[in-house]
Coordinates of C-alpha atoms in Angstrom, one line a residue:
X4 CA 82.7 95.0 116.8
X5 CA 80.9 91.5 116.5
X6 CA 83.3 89.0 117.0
X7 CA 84.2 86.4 114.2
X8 CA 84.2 82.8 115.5
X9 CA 85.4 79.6 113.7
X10 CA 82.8 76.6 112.9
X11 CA 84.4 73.5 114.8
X12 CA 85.9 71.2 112.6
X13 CA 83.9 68.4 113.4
X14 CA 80.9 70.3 112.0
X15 CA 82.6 71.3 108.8
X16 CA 83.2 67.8 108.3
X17 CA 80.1 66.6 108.5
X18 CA 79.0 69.1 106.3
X19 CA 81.0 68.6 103.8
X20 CA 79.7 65.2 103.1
X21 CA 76.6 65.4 104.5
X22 CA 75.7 68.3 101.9
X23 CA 77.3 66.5 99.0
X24 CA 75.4 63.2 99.3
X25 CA 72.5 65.1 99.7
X26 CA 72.1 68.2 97.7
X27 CA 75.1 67.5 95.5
X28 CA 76.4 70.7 97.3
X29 CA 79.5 71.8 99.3
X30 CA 78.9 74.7 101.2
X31 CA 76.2 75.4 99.0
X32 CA 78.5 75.4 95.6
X33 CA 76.7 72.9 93.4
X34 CA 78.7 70.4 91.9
X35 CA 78.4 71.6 88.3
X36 CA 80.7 74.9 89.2
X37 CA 83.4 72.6 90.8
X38 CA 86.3 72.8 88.5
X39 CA 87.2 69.9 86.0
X40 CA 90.6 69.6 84.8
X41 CA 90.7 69.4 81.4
X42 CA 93.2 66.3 80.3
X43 CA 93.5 67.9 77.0
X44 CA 95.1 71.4 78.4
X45 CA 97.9 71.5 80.3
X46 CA 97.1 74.2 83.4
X47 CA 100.0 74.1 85.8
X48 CA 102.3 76.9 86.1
X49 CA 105.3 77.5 88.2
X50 CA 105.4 79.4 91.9
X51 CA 108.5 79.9 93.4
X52 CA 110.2 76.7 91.9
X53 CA 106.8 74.5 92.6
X54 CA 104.3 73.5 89.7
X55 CA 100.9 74.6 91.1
X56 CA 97.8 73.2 88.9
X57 CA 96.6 76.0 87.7
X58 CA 97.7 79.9 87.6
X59 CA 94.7 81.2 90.0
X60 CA 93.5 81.5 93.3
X61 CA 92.6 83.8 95.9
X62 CA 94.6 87.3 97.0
X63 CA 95.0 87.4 100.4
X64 CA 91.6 89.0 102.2
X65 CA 88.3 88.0 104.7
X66 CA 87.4 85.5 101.6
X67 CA 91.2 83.3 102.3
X68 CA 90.7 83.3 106.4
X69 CA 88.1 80.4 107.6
X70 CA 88.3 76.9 106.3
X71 CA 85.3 76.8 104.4
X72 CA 86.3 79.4 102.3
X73 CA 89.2 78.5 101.2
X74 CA 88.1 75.2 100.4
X75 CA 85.4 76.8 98.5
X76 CA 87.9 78.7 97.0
X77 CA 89.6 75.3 95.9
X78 CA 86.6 73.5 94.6
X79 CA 86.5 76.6 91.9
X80 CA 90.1 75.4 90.6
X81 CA 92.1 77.7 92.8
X82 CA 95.4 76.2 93.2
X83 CA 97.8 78.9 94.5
X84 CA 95.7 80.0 97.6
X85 CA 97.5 83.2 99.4
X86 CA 95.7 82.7 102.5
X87 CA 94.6 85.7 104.9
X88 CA 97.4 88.7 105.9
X89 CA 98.4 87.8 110.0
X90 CA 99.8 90.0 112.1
X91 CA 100.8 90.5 116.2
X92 CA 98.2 92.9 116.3
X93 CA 95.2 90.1 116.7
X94 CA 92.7 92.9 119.0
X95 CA 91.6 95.2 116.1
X96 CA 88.6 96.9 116.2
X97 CA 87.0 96.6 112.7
X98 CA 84.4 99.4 111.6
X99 CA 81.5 97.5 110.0
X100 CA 80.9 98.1 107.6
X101 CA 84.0 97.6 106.1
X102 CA 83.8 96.8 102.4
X103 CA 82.2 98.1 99.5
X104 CA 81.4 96.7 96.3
X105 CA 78.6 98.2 95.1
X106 CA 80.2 99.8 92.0
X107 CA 84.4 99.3 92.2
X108 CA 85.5 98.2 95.7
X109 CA 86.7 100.0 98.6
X110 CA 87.5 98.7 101.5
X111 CA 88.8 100.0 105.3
X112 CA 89.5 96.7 106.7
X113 CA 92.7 95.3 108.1
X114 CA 93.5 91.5 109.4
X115 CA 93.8 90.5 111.8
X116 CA 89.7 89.5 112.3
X117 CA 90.7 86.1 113.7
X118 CA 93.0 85.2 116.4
X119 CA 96.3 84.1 115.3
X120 CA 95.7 80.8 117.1
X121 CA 92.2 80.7 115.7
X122 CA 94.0 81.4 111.9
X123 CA 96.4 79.1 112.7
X124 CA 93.8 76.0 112.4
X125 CA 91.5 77.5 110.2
X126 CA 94.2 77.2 107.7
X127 CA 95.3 73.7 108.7
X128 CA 91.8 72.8 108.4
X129 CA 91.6 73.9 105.1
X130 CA 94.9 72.3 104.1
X131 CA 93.2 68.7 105.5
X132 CA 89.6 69.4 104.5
X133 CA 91.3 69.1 100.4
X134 CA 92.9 66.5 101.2
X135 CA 89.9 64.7 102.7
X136 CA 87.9 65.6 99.6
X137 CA 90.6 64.6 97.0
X138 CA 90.9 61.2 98.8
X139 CA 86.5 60.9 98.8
X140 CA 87.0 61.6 94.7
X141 CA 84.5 63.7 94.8
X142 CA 85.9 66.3 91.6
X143 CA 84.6 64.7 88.6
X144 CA 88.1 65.3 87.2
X145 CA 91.3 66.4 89.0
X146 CA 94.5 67.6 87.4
X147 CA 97.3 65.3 86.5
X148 CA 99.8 67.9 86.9
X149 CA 101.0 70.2 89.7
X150 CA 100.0 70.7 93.5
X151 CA 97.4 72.8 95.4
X152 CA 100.1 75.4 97.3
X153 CA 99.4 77.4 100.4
X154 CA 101.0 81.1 100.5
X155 CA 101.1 82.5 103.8
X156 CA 100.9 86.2 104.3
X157 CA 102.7 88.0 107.1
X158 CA 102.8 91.8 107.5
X159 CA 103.4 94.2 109.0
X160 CA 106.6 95.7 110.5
X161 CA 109.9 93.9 111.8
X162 CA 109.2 94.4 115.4
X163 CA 105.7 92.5 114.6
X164 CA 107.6 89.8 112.4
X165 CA 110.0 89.0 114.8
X166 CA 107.8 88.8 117.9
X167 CA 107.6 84.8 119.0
X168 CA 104.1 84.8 118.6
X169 CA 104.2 85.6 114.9
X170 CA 107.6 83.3 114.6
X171 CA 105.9 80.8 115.8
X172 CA 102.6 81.1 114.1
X173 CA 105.4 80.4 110.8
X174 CA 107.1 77.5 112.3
X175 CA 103.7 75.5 112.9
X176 CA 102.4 76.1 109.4
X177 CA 106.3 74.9 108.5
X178 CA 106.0 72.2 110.1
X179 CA 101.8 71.6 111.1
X180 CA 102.1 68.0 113.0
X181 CA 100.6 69.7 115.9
X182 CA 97.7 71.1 115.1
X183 CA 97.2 67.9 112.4
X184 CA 97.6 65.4 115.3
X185 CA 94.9 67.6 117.4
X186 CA 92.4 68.2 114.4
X187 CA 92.9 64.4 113.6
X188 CA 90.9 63.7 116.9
X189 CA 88.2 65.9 116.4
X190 CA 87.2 64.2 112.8
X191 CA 83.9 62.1 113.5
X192 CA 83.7 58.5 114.1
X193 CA 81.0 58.7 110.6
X194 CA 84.3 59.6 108.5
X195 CA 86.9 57.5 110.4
X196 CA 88.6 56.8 107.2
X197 CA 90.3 60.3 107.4
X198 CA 92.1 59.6 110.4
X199 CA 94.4 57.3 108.8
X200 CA 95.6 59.5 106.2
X201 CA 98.9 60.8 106.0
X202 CA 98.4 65.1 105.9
X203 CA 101.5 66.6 104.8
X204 CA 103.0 68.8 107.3
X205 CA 104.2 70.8 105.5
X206 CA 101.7 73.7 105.0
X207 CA 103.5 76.4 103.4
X208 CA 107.1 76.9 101.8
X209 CA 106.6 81.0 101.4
X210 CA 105.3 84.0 102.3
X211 CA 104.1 87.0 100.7
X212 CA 104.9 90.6 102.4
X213 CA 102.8 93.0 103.3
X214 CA 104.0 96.4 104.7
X215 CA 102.4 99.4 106.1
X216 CA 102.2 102.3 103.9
X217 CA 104.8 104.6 104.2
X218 CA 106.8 101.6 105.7
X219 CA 111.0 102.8 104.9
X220 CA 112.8 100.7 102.2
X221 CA 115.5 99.5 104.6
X222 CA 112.5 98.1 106.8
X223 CA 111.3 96.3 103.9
X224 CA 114.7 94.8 102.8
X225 CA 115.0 93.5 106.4
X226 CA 112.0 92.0 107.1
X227 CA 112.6 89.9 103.7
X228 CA 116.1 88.8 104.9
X229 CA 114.9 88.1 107.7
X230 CA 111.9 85.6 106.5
X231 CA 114.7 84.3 104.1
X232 CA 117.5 83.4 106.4
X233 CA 115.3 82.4 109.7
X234 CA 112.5 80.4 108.3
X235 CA 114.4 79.3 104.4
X236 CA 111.3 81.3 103.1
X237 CA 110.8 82.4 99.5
X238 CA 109.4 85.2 100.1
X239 CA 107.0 87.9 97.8
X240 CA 107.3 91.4 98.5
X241 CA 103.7 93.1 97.8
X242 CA 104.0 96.5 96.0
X243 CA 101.5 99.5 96.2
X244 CA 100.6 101.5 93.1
X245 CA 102.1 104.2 94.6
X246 CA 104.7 103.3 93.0
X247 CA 103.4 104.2 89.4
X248 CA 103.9 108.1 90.8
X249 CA 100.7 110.6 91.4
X250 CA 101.0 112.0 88.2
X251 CA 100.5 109.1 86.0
X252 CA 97.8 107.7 88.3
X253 CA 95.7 110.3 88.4
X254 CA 95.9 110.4 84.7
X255 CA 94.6 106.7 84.0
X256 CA 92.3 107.3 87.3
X257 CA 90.7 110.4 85.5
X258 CA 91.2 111.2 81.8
X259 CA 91.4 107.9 80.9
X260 CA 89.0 106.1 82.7
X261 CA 86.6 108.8 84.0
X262 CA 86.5 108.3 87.7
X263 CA 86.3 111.9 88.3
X264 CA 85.0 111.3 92.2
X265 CA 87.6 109.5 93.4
X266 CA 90.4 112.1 94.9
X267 CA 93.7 110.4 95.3
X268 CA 95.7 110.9 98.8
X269 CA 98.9 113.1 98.1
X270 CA 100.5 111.8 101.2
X271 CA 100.3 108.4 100.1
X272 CA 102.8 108.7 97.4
X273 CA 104.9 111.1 98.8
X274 CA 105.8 108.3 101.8
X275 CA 105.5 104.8 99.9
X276 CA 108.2 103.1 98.6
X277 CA 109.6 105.0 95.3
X278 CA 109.7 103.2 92.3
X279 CA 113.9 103.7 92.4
X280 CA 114.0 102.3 96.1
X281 CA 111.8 99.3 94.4
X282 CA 114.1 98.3 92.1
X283 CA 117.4 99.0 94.0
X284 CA 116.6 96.6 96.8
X285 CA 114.7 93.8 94.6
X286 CA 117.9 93.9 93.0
X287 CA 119.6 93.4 96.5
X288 CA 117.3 91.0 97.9
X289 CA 117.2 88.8 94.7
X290 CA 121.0 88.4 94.9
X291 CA 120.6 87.4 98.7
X292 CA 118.1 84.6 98.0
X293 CA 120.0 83.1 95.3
X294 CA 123.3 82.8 98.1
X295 CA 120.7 81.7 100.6
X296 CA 119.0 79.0 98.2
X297 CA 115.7 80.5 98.0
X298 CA 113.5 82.6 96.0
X299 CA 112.3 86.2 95.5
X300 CA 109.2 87.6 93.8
X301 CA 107.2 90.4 93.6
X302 CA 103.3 90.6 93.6
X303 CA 101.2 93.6 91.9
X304 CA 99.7 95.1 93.9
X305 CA 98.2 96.4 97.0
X306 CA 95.2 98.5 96.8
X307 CA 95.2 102.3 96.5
X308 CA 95.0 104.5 99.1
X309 CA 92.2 107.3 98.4
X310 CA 90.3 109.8 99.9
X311 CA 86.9 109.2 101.4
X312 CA 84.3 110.9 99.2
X313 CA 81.0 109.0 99.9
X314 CA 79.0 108.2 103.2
X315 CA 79.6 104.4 103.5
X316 CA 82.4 104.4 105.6
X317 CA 83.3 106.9 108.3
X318 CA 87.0 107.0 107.7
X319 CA 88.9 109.5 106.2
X320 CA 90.9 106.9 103.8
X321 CA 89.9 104.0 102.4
X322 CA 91.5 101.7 100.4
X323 CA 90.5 101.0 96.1
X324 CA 90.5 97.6 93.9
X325 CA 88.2 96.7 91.4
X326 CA 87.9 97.8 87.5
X327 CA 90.5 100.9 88.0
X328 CA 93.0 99.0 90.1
X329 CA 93.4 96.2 87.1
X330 CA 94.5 99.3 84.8
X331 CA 96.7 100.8 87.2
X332 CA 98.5 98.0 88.2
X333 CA 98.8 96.5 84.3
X334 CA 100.5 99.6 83.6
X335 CA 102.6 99.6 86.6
X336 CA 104.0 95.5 85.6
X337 CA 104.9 96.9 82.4
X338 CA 107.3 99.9 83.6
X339 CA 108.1 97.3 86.4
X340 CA 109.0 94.6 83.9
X341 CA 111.0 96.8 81.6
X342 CA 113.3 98.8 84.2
X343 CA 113.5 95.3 86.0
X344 CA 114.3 93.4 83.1
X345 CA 112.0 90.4 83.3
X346 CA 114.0 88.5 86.1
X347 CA 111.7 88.1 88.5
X348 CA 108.4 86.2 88.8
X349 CA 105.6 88.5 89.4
X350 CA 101.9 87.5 91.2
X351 CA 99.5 89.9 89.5
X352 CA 96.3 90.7 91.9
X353 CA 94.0 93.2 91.1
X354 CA 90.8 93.2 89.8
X355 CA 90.8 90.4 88.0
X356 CA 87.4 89.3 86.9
X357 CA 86.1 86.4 84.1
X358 CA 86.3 89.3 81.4
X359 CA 89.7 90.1 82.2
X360 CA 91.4 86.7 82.7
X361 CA 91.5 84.6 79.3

């Protein structure tokens, strides 16, 4: 597998500006896609008891892992940025290739591409590289309400969670003085200016969950608790479609929107999380924040496990967003949101394009 290396800092910097002063650019977005804030509309919405500036921003996935892209990602108006899934596990071989979007999107990739020390400043970087912009005023207009905020994602089991690597991979985005003190040195002597500013440490103030298919409900329920009481996360659990029940998605998936060729995966649904289990330990869980001060929310959803019918990839499995996803998972909020009964906040992440979103 080729190997997935991090631009140094220094050179991002100098890019940045460099690219802007020149071509009007950054990282070859032109300035007239960067987003404006209109004064006249207000944009922000809430996120776990935080106003973030506006309601969009990337799902976690290879486009939320190096700097650049996220602050890419952020010059588009994305203000709630769930950055990349980590994991113990940071040796994976990755088949390439691993995504396709030719038609709907299937993918059979898994994080963790970067090592967790190598993630670790990529996403500080990003976190200062905004901040350097937003001091340089280079947005035309910026909003005058709410914050950029930085989700982290964590999966995939307890044992993994737990493990003092991952621990403390949460603590030094918790608390990032660090890593900000040691990528403070490496800005250029050209941009000195940036040294002196004062870069919140204070990275991230949740985490989104991301389990293993077929992962138990107790396991689930634990690792939240456990995020919650040992780090004062509010924490997201991430649902799978699973969770709308074979039946009914194969039903949307075929009569009603005609994709015949894909063939769903039996197995999946039979293991997953039950839609009953779902709402018996949100229930649970939200109780256990409120005593412990946080917040709980849910996010739909993962992507859907189906059989391989095409030659791209050489797995047996791979994993569907795109088009049919955004049905699926609309359908799946709304029995969600009824049985729940509307308490808790829900992320909503699948595929969401510009003629989906008003």
């Amino acid at each position: 597998m080729a190997e997935l290396y991090p631009a140094p800092f220094a050179n991002l910097i100098d890019r940045v500006f460099r690219e802007f002063s020149g071509e009007g650019k950054i990282f070859d977005l032109p300035r007239r896609s960067f987003y404006r804030a209109d004064p006249k509309l207000s944009t922000d919405v809430s996120f776990l008891g935080r106003r973030a500036a506006t309601p969009v921003g990337p799902a976690a996935g290879p486009q939320s892992q190096l700097a650049q892209n996220i602050v890419l990602a952020w010059l588009a108006g994305a203000r709630i940025i769930e950055l990349k899934t980590i994991q113990i596990n940071d040796r994976l071989e990755i088949p390439r290739p691993c995504i396709d979007v030719r038609t709907i999107g299937f993918n059979v990739e898994w994080s963790q591409e970067l090592r967790l020390e190598d993630s670790l400043r990529e996403y500080v970087a990003a976190w200062m590289l905004i901040r350097m912009i937003r001091e340089a005023g280079i947005l035309d207009r910026e909003e005058s309400h709410g914050e950029t905020i930085f989700d982290l994602s964590v999966g995939y089991d307890l044992e993994g969670i737990r493990h003092p690597r991952v621990s403390g991979f949460i603590r030094q985005l918790q608390d990032a003085t660090t890593i900000i003190e040691e990528l403070r040195a490496q800005i250029p002597d050209a941009y000195g200016r940036f040294r002196d500013i004062d870069y919140d440490p204070h990275v991230i103030g949740s985490a989104t969950l991301s389990t293993f298919h077929g992962c138990p409900a107790g396991e689930i329920e634990q690792i939240v608790d456990f995020l919650m009481t040992t780090f004062h996360l509010d924490v997201v659990i991430k649902m799978n479609p699973t969770l709308l029940g074979y039946e009914r998605v194969e039903r949307l998936l075929h009569e009603m929107l005609g994709y015949t060729e894909i063939e769903l995966d039996p197995s999946a649904f039979e293991h997953d999380l039950q839609f009953d289990e779902a709402l018996e330990i949100t229930k649970r869980l939200a109780r256990r924040a409120e005593s412990l001060g946080v917040r709980l929310g849910v996010k739909f959803s993962n992507t859907l496990v189906v059989k391989n019918h095409d030659t791209y990839f050489s797995e047996d499995v791979m994993y569907m967003s795109g088009p049919p996803l955004h049905v699926i998972t609309l359908n799946l909020v709304d029995r969600f949101r009824k049985a729940e009964g509307g308490s808790l906040p829900i992320s909503f992440s699948a595929g969401v394009d510009q003629k989906n979103f008003p």
